[in-house]
mmCIF file of C-alpha atoms in Angstrom:
data_model
loop_
_atom_site.group_PDB
_atom_site.id
_atom_site.type_symbol
_atom_site.label_atom_id
_atom_site.label_comp_id
_atom_site.label_asym_id
_atom_site.label_seq_id
_atom_site.Cartn_x
_atom_site.Cartn_y
_atom_site.Cartn_z
ATOM 1 C CA MET A 1 6.787 18.161 18.713
ATOM 2 C CA ARG A 2 10.016 18.678 20.631
ATOM 3 C CA ASP A 3 11.426 15.460 19.175
ATOM 4 C CA PHE A 4 10.465 16.609 15.698
ATOM 5 C CA ASN A 5 12.240 19.931 16.257
ATOM 6 C CA LYS A 6 15.326 17.994 17.337
ATOM 7 C CA HIS A 7 15.009 15.858 14.211
ATOM 8 C CA VAL A 8 14.733 18.959 12.000
ATOM 9 C CA LYS A 9 17.857 20.396 13.593
ATOM 10 C CA GLN A 10 19.760 17.147 12.947
ATOM 11 C CA MET A 11 18.631 17.001 9.312
ATOM 12 C CA ALA A 12 19.426 20.672 8.730
ATOM 13 C CA GLN A 13 22.985 19.971 9.824
ATOM 14 C CA HIS A 14 23.194 16.779 7.770
ATOM 15 C CA VAL A 15 21.865 18.371 4.578
ATOM 16 C CA ASN A 16 23.714 21.606 5.309
ATOM 17 C CA VAL A 17 20.635 23.869 5.144
ATOM 18 C CA ASN A 18 18.906 25.993 7.767
ATOM 19 C CA GLU A 19 16.046 24.709 9.912
ATOM 20 C CA GLU A 20 13.653 27.243 8.417
ATOM 21 C CA PHE A 21 14.161 25.676 4.984
ATOM 22 C CA ILE A 22 13.179 22.245 6.317
ATOM 23 C CA ASN A 23 10.196 23.564 8.306
ATOM 24 C CA ASN A 24 8.906 25.478 5.284
ATOM 25 C CA LEU A 25 9.367 22.458 3.046
ATOM 26 C CA PHE A 26 7.557 20.285 5.607
ATOM 27 C CA LEU A 27 4.526 22.601 5.565
ATOM 28 C CA ASP A 28 4.596 23.226 1.810
ATOM 29 C CA THR A 29 4.749 19.540 0.924
ATOM 30 C CA ALA A 30 1.927 18.754 3.362
ATOM 31 C CA ASN A 31 -0.155 21.364 1.583
ATOM 32 C CA GLU A 32 0.777 19.937 -1.841
ATOM 33 C CA PHE A 33 -0.054 16.437 -0.680
ATOM 34 C CA LEU A 34 -3.448 17.473 0.693
ATOM 35 C CA LYS A 35 -4.376 19.466 -2.409
ATOM 36 C CA ASP A 36 -3.607 16.428 -4.550
ATOM 37 C CA TYR A 37 -5.216 13.947 -2.155
ATOM 38 C CA THR A 38 -8.471 15.859 -1.591
ATOM 39 C CA ASN A 39 -8.715 17.884 -4.798
ATOM 40 C CA ASN A 40 -10.839 20.269 -2.711
ATOM 41 C CA GLU A 41 -9.710 23.391 -0.810
ATOM 42 C CA ASN A 42 -12.300 22.979 1.971
ATOM 43 C CA LEU A 43 -11.291 19.381 2.619
ATOM 44 C CA THR A 44 -7.635 20.412 2.577
ATOM 45 C CA MET A 45 -8.371 22.936 5.328
ATOM 46 C CA LEU A 46 -10.205 20.287 7.364
ATOM 47 C CA TRP A 47 -7.295 17.866 7.102
ATOM 48 C CA LYS A 48 -4.951 20.611 8.283
ATOM 49 C CA ALA A 49 -7.133 21.015 11.375
ATOM 50 C CA THR A 50 -6.546 17.445 12.547
ATOM 51 C CA PRO A 51 -3.593 16.916 14.896
ATOM 52 C CA GLU A 52 -3.599 13.259 13.846
ATOM 53 C CA PHE A 53 -2.833 14.260 10.261
ATOM 54 C CA TRP A 54 0.192 16.255 11.434
ATOM 55 C CA ALA A 55 1.392 13.376 13.615
ATOM 56 C CA TRP A 56 1.072 11.052 10.618
ATOM 57 C CA TRP A 57 2.814 13.547 8.301
ATOM 58 C CA GLN A 58 5.677 13.940 10.773
ATOM 59 C CA GLN A 59 6.131 10.166 10.846
ATOM 60 C CA ILE A 60 6.160 9.997 7.045
ATOM 61 C CA TRP A 61 8.728 12.829 7.008
ATOM 62 C CA ILE A 62 10.954 11.201 9.621
ATOM 63 C CA ASN A 63 10.851 7.862 7.793
ATOM 64 C CA ARG A 64 11.976 9.517 4.568
ATOM 65 C CA ASP A 65 14.770 11.286 6.426
ATOM 66 C CA ARG A 66 15.902 7.973 7.908
ATOM 67 C CA MET A 67 16.123 6.621 4.368
ATOM 68 C CA ILE A 68 18.259 9.622 3.415
ATOM 69 C CA LEU A 69 20.538 9.127 6.436
ATOM 70 C CA LYS A 70 20.935 5.445 5.603
ATOM 71 C CA ARG A 71 21.639 6.121 1.940
ATOM 72 C CA TYR A 72 23.867 9.156 2.546
ATOM 73 C CA PRO A 73 25.514 8.665 5.949
ATOM 74 C CA HIS A 74 27.971 11.525 5.446
ATOM 75 C CA ARG A 75 27.027 15.167 5.558
ATOM 76 C CA ILE A 76 25.568 16.288 2.230
ATOM 77 C CA THR A 77 27.356 19.319 0.834
ATOM 78 C CA ALA A 78 26.506 19.058 -2.872
ATOM 79 C CA ASN A 79 25.533 22.290 -4.587
ATOM 80 C CA HIS A 80 22.127 20.869 -5.486
ATOM 81 C CA ARG A 81 21.371 19.518 -1.975
ATOM 82 C CA ARG A 82 18.275 21.728 -1.560
ATOM 83 C CA GLU A 83 16.754 20.385 -4.761
ATOM 84 C CA MET A 84 17.697 16.821 -3.786
ATOM 85 C CA TYR A 85 15.982 17.221 -0.413
ATOM 86 C CA LYS A 86 12.874 18.650 -2.078
ATOM 87 C CA VAL A 87 12.685 15.701 -4.458
ATOM 88 C CA TRP A 88 13.167 13.173 -1.653
ATOM 89 C CA HIS A 89 10.173 14.680 0.145
ATOM 90 C CA SER A 90 8.044 15.405 -2.881
ATOM 91 C CA PRO A 91 4.443 14.257 -2.387
ATOM 92 C CA GLU A 92 4.308 13.740 -6.151
ATOM 93 C CA PHE A 93 6.111 10.421 -5.668
ATOM 94 C CA MET A 94 4.332 9.455 -2.466
ATOM 95 C CA GLN A 95 2.288 6.295 -2.427
ATOM 96 C CA ALA A 96 1.146 6.671 1.191
ATOM 97 C CA ARG A 97 -2.293 7.719 2.329
ATOM 98 C CA PRO A 98 -3.321 9.017 5.766
ATOM 99 C CA SER A 99 -3.545 6.404 8.479
ATOM 100 C CA ALA A 100 -6.891 5.106 9.731
ATOM 101 C CA LYS A 101 -6.440 7.137 12.925
ATOM 102 C CA ALA A 102 -5.866 10.353 10.954
ATOM 103 C CA TYR A 103 -8.838 9.563 8.717
ATOM 104 C CA ARG A 104 -11.169 8.954 11.705
ATOM 105 C CA ALA A 105 -10.110 12.288 13.220
ATOM 106 C CA PHE A 106 -10.793 13.983 9.889
ATOM 107 C CA ILE A 107 -14.302 12.466 9.752
ATOM 108 C CA CYS A 108 -15.032 13.699 13.289
ATOM 109 C CA ILE A 109 -14.004 17.237 12.393
ATOM 110 C CA ALA A 110 -16.002 17.099 9.157
ATOM 111 C CA LYS A 111 -19.100 16.057 11.130
ATOM 112 C CA GLN A 112 -18.569 18.816 13.707
ATOM 113 C CA LYS A 113 -18.284 21.446 10.975
ATOM 114 C CA ARG A 114 -21.159 19.807 9.068
ATOM 115 C CA VAL A 115 -19.159 19.298 5.919
ATOM 116 C CA PHE A 116 -20.509 16.505 3.767
ATOM 117 C CA ILE A 117 -18.083 14.330 1.858
ATOM 118 C CA LYS A 118 -19.143 12.535 -1.314
#
């Protein structure tokens, strides 16, 4: 997590926003993604309980940020930078699905909590 915090700090400086904005967006977009992916509040909560999901989500986030850094190597100071950053991380345009490792962890937690998945 320490490396992710360092990454957030770097991106906050690059996009010229505060770290809290990025952390909140990280959590909000994870929630949006899970609501869309599971279409079920209980399953969303189970996914959030798996550390493997969060490790996977961090990797997805970092990869998108690397794309931003490659595409925009100079500090971003545009007035609409917050909206741009939100769009770049929007789960609406995401084609990825949780990794096999994250999915196995989810299944284990579902079995422990005796939640049946159709």
